[in-house]
mmCIF file with all atom_site columns, C-alpha atoms in Angstrom:
data_model
loop_
_atom_site.group_PDB
_atom_site.id
_atom_site.type_symbol
_atom_site.label_atom_id
_atom_site.label_alt_id
_atom_site.label_comp_id
_atom_site.label_asym_id
_atom_site.label_entity_id
_atom_site.label_seq_id
_atom_site.pdbx_PDB_ins_code
_atom_site.Cartn_x
_atom_site.Cartn_y
_atom_site.Cartn_z
_atom_site.occupancy
_atom_site.B_iso_or_equiv
_atom_site.pdbx_formal_charge
_atom_site.auth_seq_id
_atom_site.auth_comp_id
_atom_site.auth_asym_id
_atom_site.auth_atom_id
_atom_site.pdbx_PDB_model_num
ATOM 1   C CA . UNK A 1 1   ? -14.416 -15.096 -6.970  1.00 0.00 ? 2   UNK A CA 1
ATOM 2   C CA . UNK A 1 2   ? -15.099 -16.444 -3.471  1.00 0.00 ? 3   UNK A CA 1
ATOM 3   C CA . UNK A 1 3   ? -16.311 -14.333 -0.557  1.00 0.00 ? 4   UNK A CA 1
ATOM 4   C CA . UNK A 1 4   ? -12.961 -14.842 1.113   1.00 0.00 ? 5   UNK A CA 1
ATOM 5   C CA . UNK A 1 5   ? -11.145 -13.383 -1.891  1.00 0.00 ? 6   UNK A CA 1
ATOM 6   C CA . UNK A 1 6   ? -13.440 -10.352 -1.919  1.00 0.00 ? 7   UNK A CA 1
ATOM 7   C CA . UNK A 1 7   ? -12.887 -9.718  1.782   1.00 0.00 ? 8   UNK A CA 1
ATOM 8   C CA . UNK A 1 8   ? -9.125  -10.103 1.436   1.00 0.00 ? 9   UNK A CA 1
ATOM 9   C CA . UNK A 1 9   ? -9.054  -7.496  -1.326  1.00 0.00 ? 10  UNK A CA 1
ATOM 10  C CA . UNK A 1 10  ? -11.130 -5.062  0.701   1.00 0.00 ? 11  UNK A CA 1
ATOM 11  C CA . UNK A 1 11  ? -9.029  -5.468  3.833   1.00 0.00 ? 12  UNK A CA 1
ATOM 12  C CA . UNK A 1 12  ? -5.781  -5.107  1.867   1.00 0.00 ? 13  UNK A CA 1
ATOM 13  C CA . UNK A 1 13  ? -7.011  -1.918  0.192   1.00 0.00 ? 14  UNK A CA 1
ATOM 14  C CA . UNK A 1 14  ? -8.194  -0.418  3.470   1.00 0.00 ? 15  UNK A CA 1
ATOM 15  C CA . UNK A 1 15  ? -5.024  -1.187  5.445   1.00 0.00 ? 16  UNK A CA 1
ATOM 16  C CA . UNK A 1 16  ? -2.636  0.032   2.732   1.00 0.00 ? 17  UNK A CA 1
ATOM 17  C CA . UNK A 1 17  ? -4.632  3.212   2.191   1.00 0.00 ? 18  UNK A CA 1
ATOM 18  C CA . UNK A 1 18  ? -4.590  3.888   5.932   1.00 0.00 ? 19  UNK A CA 1
ATOM 19  C CA . UNK A 1 19  ? -0.844  3.300   6.037   1.00 0.00 ? 20  UNK A CA 1
ATOM 20  C CA . UNK A 1 20  ? 0.137   5.398   3.037   1.00 0.00 ? 21  UNK A CA 1
ATOM 21  C CA . UNK A 1 21  ? -2.763  7.790   2.560   1.00 0.00 ? 22  UNK A CA 1
ATOM 22  C CA . UNK A 1 22  ? -3.013  7.307   -1.191  1.00 0.00 ? 23  UNK A CA 1
ATOM 23  C CA . UNK A 1 23  ? -4.555  5.137   -3.894  1.00 0.00 ? 24  UNK A CA 1
ATOM 24  C CA . UNK A 1 24  ? -3.667  1.454   -3.632  1.00 0.00 ? 25  UNK A CA 1
ATOM 25  C CA . UNK A 1 25  ? -1.967  0.215   -6.782  1.00 0.00 ? 26  UNK A CA 1
ATOM 26  C CA . UNK A 1 26  ? -2.760  -2.963  -8.677  1.00 0.00 ? 27  UNK A CA 1
ATOM 27  C CA . UNK A 1 27  ? 0.915   -3.898  -8.411  1.00 0.00 ? 28  UNK A CA 1
ATOM 28  C CA . UNK A 1 28  ? 0.770   -3.759  -4.615  1.00 0.00 ? 29  UNK A CA 1
ATOM 29  C CA . UNK A 1 29  ? -2.435  -5.807  -4.455  1.00 0.00 ? 30  UNK A CA 1
ATOM 30  C CA . UNK A 1 30  ? -1.085  -8.423  -6.851  1.00 0.00 ? 31  UNK A CA 1
ATOM 31  C CA . UNK A 1 31  ? 1.998   -8.880  -4.692  1.00 0.00 ? 32  UNK A CA 1
ATOM 32  C CA . UNK A 1 32  ? 0.126   -8.731  -1.403  1.00 0.00 ? 33  UNK A CA 1
ATOM 33  C CA . UNK A 1 33  ? -2.492  -11.283 -2.385  1.00 0.00 ? 34  UNK A CA 1
ATOM 34  C CA . UNK A 1 34  ? -0.284  -13.367 -4.686  1.00 0.00 ? 35  UNK A CA 1
ATOM 35  C CA . UNK A 1 35  ? -2.529  -12.957 -7.717  1.00 0.00 ? 36  UNK A CA 1
ATOM 36  C CA . UNK A 1 36  ? -2.081  -11.581 -11.227 1.00 0.00 ? 37  UNK A CA 1
ATOM 37  C CA . UNK A 1 37  ? -2.688  -7.964  -12.174 1.00 0.00 ? 38  UNK A CA 1
ATOM 38  C CA . UNK A 1 38  ? -5.475  -9.219  -14.439 1.00 0.00 ? 39  UNK A CA 1
ATOM 39  C CA . UNK A 1 39  ? -7.170  -10.788 -11.415 1.00 0.00 ? 40  UNK A CA 1
ATOM 40  C CA . UNK A 1 40  ? -6.778  -7.522  -9.509  1.00 0.00 ? 41  UNK A CA 1
ATOM 41  C CA . UNK A 1 41  ? -8.357  -5.588  -12.369 1.00 0.00 ? 42  UNK A CA 1
ATOM 42  C CA . UNK A 1 42  ? -11.259 -8.032  -12.585 1.00 0.00 ? 43  UNK A CA 1
ATOM 43  C CA . UNK A 1 43  ? -11.927 -7.947  -8.836  1.00 0.00 ? 44  UNK A CA 1
ATOM 44  C CA . UNK A 1 44  ? -11.451 -4.169  -8.725  1.00 0.00 ? 45  UNK A CA 1
ATOM 45  C CA . UNK A 1 45  ? -14.249 -3.679  -11.242 1.00 0.00 ? 46  UNK A CA 1
ATOM 46  C CA . UNK A 1 46  ? -16.544 -6.071  -9.349  1.00 0.00 ? 47  UNK A CA 1
ATOM 47  C CA . UNK A 1 47  ? -15.924 -4.406  -5.995  1.00 0.00 ? 48  UNK A CA 1
ATOM 48  C CA . UNK A 1 48  ? -16.447 -0.961  -7.531  1.00 0.00 ? 49  UNK A CA 1
ATOM 49  C CA . UNK A 1 49  ? -19.768 -2.088  -9.017  1.00 0.00 ? 50  UNK A CA 1
ATOM 50  C CA . UNK A 1 50  ? -20.797 -3.365  -5.574  1.00 0.00 ? 51  UNK A CA 1
ATOM 51  C CA . UNK A 1 51  ? -19.886 -0.034  -3.970  1.00 0.00 ? 52  UNK A CA 1
ATOM 52  C CA . UNK A 1 52  ? -16.998 -1.261  -1.792  1.00 0.00 ? 53  UNK A CA 1
ATOM 53  C CA . UNK A 1 53  ? -14.232 0.701   -3.568  1.00 0.00 ? 54  UNK A CA 1
ATOM 54  C CA . UNK A 1 54  ? -13.576 3.254   -6.266  1.00 0.00 ? 55  UNK A CA 1
ATOM 55  C CA . UNK A 1 55  ? -11.312 1.791   -8.911  1.00 0.00 ? 56  UNK A CA 1
ATOM 56  C CA . UNK A 1 56  ? -9.484  3.045   -11.991 1.00 0.00 ? 57  UNK A CA 1
ATOM 57  C CA . UNK A 1 57  ? -7.125  0.734   -13.831 1.00 0.00 ? 58  UNK A CA 1
ATOM 58  C CA . UNK A 1 58  ? -4.162  3.145   -13.918 1.00 0.00 ? 59  UNK A CA 1
ATOM 59  C CA . UNK A 1 59  ? -4.833  5.017   -10.676 1.00 0.00 ? 60  UNK A CA 1
ATOM 60  C CA . UNK A 1 60  ? -5.588  2.131   -8.359  1.00 0.00 ? 61  UNK A CA 1
ATOM 61  C CA . UNK A 1 61  ? -8.246  1.692   -5.688  1.00 0.00 ? 62  UNK A CA 1
ATOM 62  C CA . UNK A 1 62  ? -9.645  3.708   -2.792  1.00 0.00 ? 63  UNK A CA 1
ATOM 63  C CA . UNK A 1 63  ? -12.011 2.419   -0.153  1.00 0.00 ? 64  UNK A CA 1
ATOM 64  C CA . UNK A 1 64  ? -15.586 3.708   0.203   1.00 0.00 ? 65  UNK A CA 1
ATOM 65  C CA . UNK A 1 65  ? -17.615 4.034   3.397   1.00 0.00 ? 66  UNK A CA 1
ATOM 66  C CA . UNK A 1 66  ? -19.287 0.722   2.611   1.00 0.00 ? 67  UNK A CA 1
ATOM 67  C CA . UNK A 1 67  ? -15.914 -0.946  2.070   1.00 0.00 ? 68  UNK A CA 1
ATOM 68  C CA . UNK A 1 68  ? -14.456 0.632   5.208   1.00 0.00 ? 69  UNK A CA 1
ATOM 69  C CA . UNK A 1 69  ? -17.288 -0.782  7.315   1.00 0.00 ? 70  UNK A CA 1
ATOM 70  C CA . UNK A 1 70  ? -16.575 -4.303  6.054   1.00 0.00 ? 71  UNK A CA 1
ATOM 71  C CA . UNK A 1 71  ? -12.801 -3.883  6.445   1.00 0.00 ? 72  UNK A CA 1
ATOM 72  C CA . UNK A 1 72  ? -13.143 -2.728  10.060  1.00 0.00 ? 73  UNK A CA 1
ATOM 73  C CA . UNK A 1 73  ? -15.379 -5.694  10.813  1.00 0.00 ? 74  UNK A CA 1
ATOM 74  C CA . UNK A 1 74  ? -12.740 -8.037  9.370   1.00 0.00 ? 75  UNK A CA 1
ATOM 75  C CA . UNK A 1 75  ? -9.961  -6.358  11.347  1.00 0.00 ? 76  UNK A CA 1
ATOM 76  C CA . UNK A 1 76  ? -11.998 -6.686  14.541  1.00 0.00 ? 77  UNK A CA 1
ATOM 77  C CA . UNK A 1 77  ? -12.568 -10.390 13.945  1.00 0.00 ? 78  UNK A CA 1
ATOM 78  C CA . UNK A 1 78  ? -8.943  -10.997 13.003  1.00 0.00 ? 79  UNK A CA 1
ATOM 79  C CA . UNK A 1 79  ? -7.418  -9.199  15.972  1.00 0.00 ? 80  UNK A CA 1
ATOM 80  C CA . UNK A 1 80  ? -9.841  -10.638 18.516  1.00 0.00 ? 81  UNK A CA 1
ATOM 81  C CA . UNK A 1 81  ? -9.054  -14.111 17.244  1.00 0.00 ? 82  UNK A CA 1
ATOM 82  C CA . UNK A 1 82  ? -5.339  -13.396 17.657  1.00 0.00 ? 83  UNK A CA 1
ATOM 83  C CA . UNK A 1 83  ? -5.897  -12.442 21.297  1.00 0.00 ? 84  UNK A CA 1
ATOM 84  C CA . UNK A 1 84  ? -8.048  -15.532 21.898  1.00 0.00 ? 85  UNK A CA 1
ATOM 85  C CA . UNK A 1 85  ? -5.622  -17.925 20.223  1.00 0.00 ? 86  UNK A CA 1
ATOM 86  C CA . UNK A 1 86  ? -2.668  -16.586 22.177  1.00 0.00 ? 87  UNK A CA 1
ATOM 87  C CA . UNK A 1 87  ? -4.206  -15.839 25.584  1.00 0.00 ? 88  UNK A CA 1
ATOM 88  C CA . UNK A 1 88  ? -6.683  -18.702 25.818  1.00 0.00 ? 89  UNK A CA 1
ATOM 89  C CA . UNK A 1 89  ? -5.282  -21.470 23.598  1.00 0.00 ? 90  UNK A CA 1
ATOM 90  C CA . UNK A 1 90  ? -1.650  -20.478 24.275  1.00 0.00 ? 91  UNK A CA 1
ATOM 91  C CA . UNK A 1 91  ? -0.515  -20.502 20.663  1.00 0.00 ? 92  UNK A CA 1
ATOM 92  C CA . UNK A 1 92  ? 2.776   -18.785 19.946  1.00 0.00 ? 93  UNK A CA 1
ATOM 93  C CA . UNK A 1 93  ? 2.509   -15.135 18.851  1.00 0.00 ? 94  UNK A CA 1
ATOM 94  C CA . UNK A 1 94  ? 4.138   -16.094 15.573  1.00 0.00 ? 95  UNK A CA 1
ATOM 95  C CA . UNK A 1 95  ? 1.371   -18.579 14.787  1.00 0.00 ? 96  UNK A CA 1
ATOM 96  C CA . UNK A 1 96  ? -1.764  -16.602 15.502  1.00 0.00 ? 97  UNK A CA 1
ATOM 97  C CA . UNK A 1 97  ? -1.760  -14.300 12.455  1.00 0.00 ? 98  UNK A CA 1
ATOM 98  C CA . UNK A 1 98  ? -2.066  -17.092 9.909   1.00 0.00 ? 99  UNK A CA 1
ATOM 99  C CA . UNK A 1 99  ? -4.771  -18.880 11.893  1.00 0.00 ? 100 UNK A CA 1
ATOM 100 C CA . UNK A 1 100 ? -6.726  -15.654 12.406  1.00 0.00 ? 101 UNK A CA 1
ATOM 101 C CA . UNK A 1 101 ? -6.578  -15.002 8.650   1.00 0.00 ? 102 UNK A CA 1
ATOM 102 C CA . UNK A 1 102 ? -8.683  -18.133 8.152   1.00 0.00 ? 103 UNK A CA 1
ATOM 103 C CA . UNK A 1 103 ? -11.025 -17.665 11.097  1.00 0.00 ? 104 UNK A CA 1
ATOM 104 C CA . UNK A 1 104 ? -11.921 -14.041 10.374  1.00 0.00 ? 105 UNK A CA 1
ATOM 105 C CA . UNK A 1 105 ? -13.946 -15.099 7.326   1.00 0.00 ? 106 UNK A CA 1
ATOM 106 C CA . UNK A 1 106 ? -15.873 -17.858 9.096   1.00 0.00 ? 107 UNK A CA 1
ATOM 107 C CA . UNK A 1 107 ? -16.967 -16.115 12.291  1.00 0.00 ? 108 UNK A CA 1
ATOM 108 C CA . UNK A 1 108 ? -20.510 -14.911 12.914  1.00 0.00 ? 109 UNK A CA 1
ATOM 109 C CA . UNK A 1 109 ? -21.241 -11.595 14.607  1.00 0.00 ? 110 UNK A CA 1
ATOM 110 C CA . UNK A 1 110 ? -22.755 -13.470 17.538  1.00 0.00 ? 111 UNK A CA 1
ATOM 111 C CA . UNK A 1 111 ? -19.587 -15.522 18.070  1.00 0.00 ? 112 UNK A CA 1
ATOM 112 C CA . UNK A 1 112 ? -17.159 -12.624 17.725  1.00 0.00 ? 113 UNK A CA 1
ATOM 113 C CA . UNK A 1 113 ? -19.233 -10.550 20.160  1.00 0.00 ? 114 UNK A CA 1
ATOM 114 C CA . UNK A 1 114 ? -19.084 -13.446 22.627  1.00 0.00 ? 115 UNK A CA 1
ATOM 115 C CA . UNK A 1 115 ? -15.304 -13.728 22.192  1.00 0.00 ? 116 UNK A CA 1
ATOM 116 C CA . UNK A 1 116 ? -14.930 -9.977  22.704  1.00 0.00 ? 117 UNK A CA 1
ATOM 117 C CA . UNK A 1 117 ? -16.922 -10.158 25.936  1.00 0.00 ? 118 UNK A CA 1
ATOM 118 C CA . UNK A 1 118 ? -15.046 -13.259 27.152  1.00 0.00 ? 119 UNK A CA 1
ATOM 119 C CA . UNK A 1 119 ? -11.719 -11.467 26.616  1.00 0.00 ? 120 UNK A CA 1
ATOM 120 C CA . UNK A 1 120 ? -13.022 -8.381  28.501  1.00 0.00 ? 121 UNK A CA 1
ATOM 121 C CA . UNK A 1 121 ? -12.989 -6.190  25.371  1.00 0.00 ? 122 UNK A CA 1
ATOM 122 C CA . UNK A 1 122 ? -9.240  -5.999  24.629  1.00 0.00 ? 123 UNK A CA 1
ATOM 123 C CA . UNK A 1 123 ? -8.049  -2.857  22.895  1.00 0.00 ? 124 UNK A CA 1
ATOM 124 C CA . UNK A 1 124 ? -4.891  -4.232  21.232  1.00 0.00 ? 125 UNK A CA 1
ATOM 125 C CA . UNK A 1 125 ? -3.913  -7.532  19.656  1.00 0.00 ? 126 UNK A CA 1
ATOM 126 C CA . UNK A 1 126 ? -0.744  -9.487  20.612  1.00 0.00 ? 127 UNK A CA 1
ATOM 127 C CA . UNK A 1 127 ? 1.328   -7.521  18.090  1.00 0.00 ? 128 UNK A CA 1
ATOM 128 C CA . UNK A 1 128 ? 0.155   -4.080  19.245  1.00 0.00 ? 129 UNK A CA 1
ATOM 129 C CA . UNK A 1 129 ? -2.449  -3.359  16.561  1.00 0.00 ? 130 UNK A CA 1
ATOM 130 C CA . UNK A 1 130 ? -5.554  -1.541  17.850  1.00 0.00 ? 131 UNK A CA 1
ATOM 131 C CA . UNK A 1 131 ? -8.816  -3.486  17.796  1.00 0.00 ? 132 UNK A CA 1
ATOM 132 C CA . UNK A 1 132 ? -11.856 -1.573  16.523  1.00 0.00 ? 133 UNK A CA 1
ATOM 133 C CA . UNK A 1 133 ? -14.991 -2.006  18.615  1.00 0.00 ? 134 UNK A CA 1
ATOM 134 C CA . UNK A 1 134 ? -18.357 -3.109  17.285  1.00 0.00 ? 135 UNK A CA 1
ATOM 135 C CA . UNK A 1 135 ? -19.039 0.441   16.063  1.00 0.00 ? 136 UNK A CA 1
ATOM 136 C CA . UNK A 1 136 ? -15.773 0.552   14.116  1.00 0.00 ? 137 UNK A CA 1
ATOM 137 C CA . UNK A 1 137 ? -14.103 2.895   16.609  1.00 0.00 ? 138 UNK A CA 1
ATOM 138 C CA . UNK A 1 138 ? -10.430 2.478   17.485  1.00 0.00 ? 139 UNK A CA 1
ATOM 139 C CA . UNK A 1 139 ? -8.952  3.024   20.949  1.00 0.00 ? 140 UNK A CA 1
ATOM 140 C CA . UNK A 1 140 ? -6.595  5.936   21.462  1.00 0.00 ? 141 UNK A CA 1
ATOM 141 C CA . UNK A 1 141 ? -3.127  5.014   20.253  1.00 0.00 ? 142 UNK A CA 1
ATOM 142 C CA . UNK A 1 142 ? 0.139   6.880   20.820  1.00 0.00 ? 143 UNK A CA 1
ATOM 143 C CA . UNK A 1 143 ? 2.085   8.329   17.910  1.00 0.00 ? 144 UNK A CA 1
ATOM 144 C CA . UNK A 1 144 ? 4.595   5.747   16.729  1.00 0.00 ? 145 UNK A CA 1
ATOM 145 C CA . UNK A 1 145 ? 7.590   5.664   14.423  1.00 0.00 ? 146 UNK A CA 1
ATOM 146 C CA . UNK A 1 146 ? 9.398   2.726   12.886  1.00 0.00 ? 147 UNK A CA 1
ATOM 147 C CA . UNK A 1 147 ? 12.706  1.739   14.427  1.00 0.00 ? 148 UNK A CA 1
ATOM 148 C CA . UNK A 1 148 ? 14.287  2.360   11.031  1.00 0.00 ? 149 UNK A CA 1
ATOM 149 C CA . UNK A 1 149 ? 13.263  6.038   11.233  1.00 0.00 ? 150 UNK A CA 1
ATOM 150 C CA . UNK A 1 150 ? 14.195  6.500   14.902  1.00 0.00 ? 151 UNK A CA 1
ATOM 151 C CA . UNK A 1 151 ? 17.157  8.478   16.208  1.00 0.00 ? 152 UNK A CA 1
ATOM 152 C CA . UNK A 1 152 ? 20.234  6.813   17.636  1.00 0.00 ? 153 UNK A CA 1
ATOM 153 C CA . UNK A 1 153 ? 21.331  7.263   21.270  1.00 0.00 ? 154 UNK A CA 1
ATOM 154 C CA . UNK A 1 154 ? 17.724  7.177   22.440  1.00 0.00 ? 155 UNK A CA 1
ATOM 155 C CA . UNK A 1 155 ? 15.609  4.726   24.403  1.00 0.00 ? 156 UNK A CA 1
ATOM 156 C CA . UNK A 1 156 ? 12.303  3.400   23.072  1.00 0.00 ? 157 UNK A CA 1
ATOM 157 C CA . UNK A 1 157 ? 9.426   1.103   23.951  1.00 0.00 ? 158 UNK A CA 1
ATOM 158 C CA . UNK A 1 158 ? 8.180   -1.305  21.295  1.00 0.00 ? 159 UNK A CA 1
ATOM 159 C CA . UNK A 1 159 ? 4.430   -0.833  20.825  1.00 0.00 ? 160 UNK A CA 1
ATOM 160 C CA . UNK A 1 160 ? 3.680   -2.554  17.510  1.00 0.00 ? 161 UNK A CA 1
ATOM 161 C CA . UNK A 1 161 ? 5.034   -5.098  15.046  1.00 0.00 ? 162 UNK A CA 1
ATOM 162 C CA . UNK A 1 162 ? 4.307   -5.866  11.436  1.00 0.00 ? 163 UNK A CA 1
ATOM 163 C CA . UNK A 1 163 ? 3.061   -9.369  12.221  1.00 0.00 ? 164 UNK A CA 1
ATOM 164 C CA . UNK A 1 164 ? 2.510   -11.002 8.842   1.00 0.00 ? 165 UNK A CA 1
ATOM 165 C CA . UNK A 1 165 ? 5.698   -13.078 8.834   1.00 0.00 ? 166 UNK A CA 1
ATOM 166 C CA . UNK A 1 166 ? 5.712   -16.179 11.041  1.00 0.00 ? 167 UNK A CA 1
ATOM 167 C CA . UNK A 1 167 ? 9.474   -16.473 10.514  1.00 0.00 ? 168 UNK A CA 1
ATOM 168 C CA . UNK A 1 168 ? 10.063  -12.897 11.658  1.00 0.00 ? 169 UNK A CA 1
ATOM 169 C CA . UNK A 1 169 ? 7.966   -13.310 14.806  1.00 0.00 ? 170 UNK A CA 1
ATOM 170 C CA . UNK A 1 170 ? 9.933   -16.447 15.721  1.00 0.00 ? 171 UNK A CA 1
ATOM 171 C CA . UNK A 1 171 ? 13.158  -14.534 15.142  1.00 0.00 ? 172 UNK A CA 1
ATOM 172 C CA . UNK A 1 172 ? 12.065  -11.763 17.509  1.00 0.00 ? 173 UNK A CA 1
ATOM 173 C CA . UNK A 1 173 ? 11.286  -14.385 20.151  1.00 0.00 ? 174 UNK A CA 1
ATOM 174 C CA . UNK A 1 174 ? 14.795  -15.819 19.838  1.00 0.00 ? 175 UNK A CA 1
ATOM 175 C CA . UNK A 1 175 ? 16.266  -12.345 20.308  1.00 0.00 ? 176 UNK A CA 1
ATOM 176 C CA . UNK A 1 176 ? 14.120  -11.666 23.383  1.00 0.00 ? 177 UNK A CA 1
ATOM 177 C CA . UNK A 1 177 ? 12.265  -8.875  21.571  1.00 0.00 ? 178 UNK A CA 1
ATOM 178 C CA . UNK A 1 178 ? 8.561   -8.671  22.421  1.00 0.00 ? 179 UNK A CA 1
ATOM 179 C CA . UNK A 1 179 ? 5.703   -6.206  22.679  1.00 0.00 ? 180 UNK A CA 1
ATOM 180 C CA . UNK A 1 180 ? 6.467   -3.405  25.180  1.00 0.00 ? 181 UNK A CA 1
ATOM 181 C CA . UNK A 1 181 ? 10.152  -4.323  25.381  1.00 0.00 ? 182 UNK A CA 1
ATOM 182 C CA . UNK A 1 182 ? 12.388  -1.353  26.151  1.00 0.00 ? 183 UNK A CA 1
ATOM 183 C CA . UNK A 1 183 ? 15.282  -0.992  23.754  1.00 0.00 ? 184 UNK A CA 1
ATOM 184 C CA . UNK A 1 184 ? 18.160  1.406   23.278  1.00 0.00 ? 185 UNK A CA 1
ATOM 185 C CA . UNK A 1 185 ? 19.077  2.342   19.712  1.00 0.00 ? 186 UNK A CA 1
ATOM 186 C CA . UNK A 1 186 ? 22.833  2.590   20.012  1.00 0.00 ? 187 UNK A CA 1
ATOM 187 C CA . UNK A 1 187 ? 23.973  3.021   16.411  1.00 0.00 ? 188 UNK A CA 1
ATOM 188 C CA . UNK A 1 188 ? 23.062  2.892   12.722  1.00 0.00 ? 189 UNK A CA 1
ATOM 189 C CA . UNK A 1 189 ? 25.259  1.657   9.891   1.00 0.00 ? 190 UNK A CA 1
ATOM 190 C CA . UNK A 1 190 ? 25.021  4.187   7.057   1.00 0.00 ? 191 UNK A CA 1
ATOM 191 C CA . UNK A 1 191 ? 26.121  1.605   4.484   1.00 0.00 ? 192 UNK A CA 1
ATOM 192 C CA . UNK A 1 192 ? 22.831  -0.321  4.576   1.00 0.00 ? 193 UNK A CA 1
ATOM 193 C CA . UNK A 1 193 ? 20.754  1.449   7.255   1.00 0.00 ? 194 UNK A CA 1
ATOM 194 C CA . UNK A 1 194 ? 20.944  -1.522  9.618   1.00 0.00 ? 195 UNK A CA 1
ATOM 195 C CA . UNK A 1 195 ? 20.653  -0.638  13.321  1.00 0.00 ? 196 UNK A CA 1
ATOM 196 C CA . UNK A 1 196 ? 22.192  -1.816  16.580  1.00 0.00 ? 197 UNK A CA 1
ATOM 197 C CA . UNK A 1 197 ? 19.944  -2.090  19.606  1.00 0.00 ? 198 UNK A CA 1
ATOM 198 C CA . UNK A 1 198 ? 20.422  -3.058  23.221  1.00 0.00 ? 199 UNK A CA 1
ATOM 199 C CA . UNK A 1 199 ? 17.611  -5.327  24.431  1.00 0.00 ? 200 UNK A CA 1
ATOM 200 C CA . UNK A 1 200 ? 17.374  -7.936  27.199  1.00 0.00 ? 201 UNK A CA 1
ATOM 201 C CA . UNK A 1 201 ? 20.968  -7.209  28.198  1.00 0.00 ? 202 UNK A CA 1
ATOM 202 C CA . UNK A 1 202 ? 22.432  -7.872  24.751  1.00 0.00 ? 203 UNK A CA 1
ATOM 203 C CA . UNK A 1 203 ? 23.356  -5.854  21.677  1.00 0.00 ? 204 UNK A CA 1
ATOM 204 C CA . UNK A 1 204 ? 21.637  -7.018  18.510  1.00 0.00 ? 205 UNK A CA 1
ATOM 205 C CA . UNK A 1 205 ? 22.085  -5.978  14.887  1.00 0.00 ? 206 UNK A CA 1
ATOM 206 C CA . UNK A 1 206 ? 18.865  -5.617  12.899  1.00 0.00 ? 207 UNK A CA 1
ATOM 207 C CA . UNK A 1 207 ? 18.639  -5.104  9.162   1.00 0.00 ? 208 UNK A CA 1
ATOM 208 C CA . UNK A 1 208 ? 16.825  -2.112  7.710   1.00 0.00 ? 209 UNK A CA 1
ATOM 209 C CA . UNK A 1 209 ? 14.087  -4.429  6.447   1.00 0.00 ? 210 UNK A CA 1
ATOM 210 C CA . UNK A 1 210 ? 13.502  -5.767  9.950   1.00 0.00 ? 211 UNK A CA 1
ATOM 211 C CA . UNK A 1 211 ? 13.788  -2.359  11.650  1.00 0.00 ? 212 UNK A CA 1
ATOM 212 C CA . UNK A 1 212 ? 11.017  -0.918  9.478   1.00 0.00 ? 213 UNK A CA 1
ATOM 213 C CA . UNK A 1 213 ? 8.661   -3.587  10.840  1.00 0.00 ? 214 UNK A CA 1
ATOM 214 C CA . UNK A 1 214 ? 9.132   -2.576  14.484  1.00 0.00 ? 215 UNK A CA 1
ATOM 215 C CA . UNK A 1 215 ? 7.238   0.479   15.755  1.00 0.00 ? 216 UNK A CA 1
ATOM 216 C CA . UNK A 1 216 ? 8.214   2.372   18.871  1.00 0.00 ? 217 UNK A CA 1
ATOM 217 C CA . UNK A 1 217 ? 7.561   5.337   21.129  1.00 0.00 ? 218 UNK A CA 1
ATOM 218 C CA . UNK A 1 218 ? 10.422  7.315   22.620  1.00 0.00 ? 219 UNK A CA 1
ATOM 219 C CA . UNK A 1 219 ? 11.324  7.044   26.312  1.00 0.00 ? 220 UNK A CA 1
ATOM 220 C CA . UNK A 1 220 ? 13.797  9.075   28.339  1.00 0.00 ? 221 UNK A CA 1
ATOM 221 C CA . UNK A 1 221 ? 17.369  9.406   27.078  1.00 0.00 ? 222 UNK A CA 1
ATOM 222 C CA . UNK A 1 222 ? 19.806  6.739   28.237  1.00 0.00 ? 223 UNK A CA 1
ATOM 223 C CA . UNK A 1 223 ? 22.048  7.902   31.060  1.00 0.00 ? 224 UNK A CA 1
ATOM 224 C CA . UNK A 1 224 ? 25.760  8.022   30.345  1.00 0.00 ? 225 UNK A CA 1
#
């Protein structure tokens, strides 16, 4: 397996474990990385032998300290590249994730440190994800909840997006939804858990699948 494949596995295991707080299944990794379960099993054993993860075929994978250090380094590179590509090269926020996925594997420590300094040490990427510093430390982040889990008749500020879909990011742009937008969650349809939000002077309907990819913090209640 290539170095890029190894790094992708490690980053996927770290991020899913952080999100869900449990072992990362082979089924998830196969779907996430678009590989077979046999390939996941093979790589899992290799990474375990190298000390990056702990892996059991039927229990999944957990990251080790060694693996966490590499994953944080990859996240730092990825998110700094996103900031650079958007702020300096003026790429669209829907484009930068895919490009950063490639660049994160090819960037030296010297170059990424220079980019970090040039950007004045940003703390968040264009989609609201915190950027770890060179020591692997994250900036303070507020408690967030997905829009899908939020209460109706309340006002929120968008502070993070699940940014892996170029199509979804373009869709948000068309709706006038962006990072730090203020939105009002006016209603939820019990039939399919879709939500209705007021943003940029318009009411928009968002599916449950989309709403779970938007993360918010609560603001003051909307005045009647």
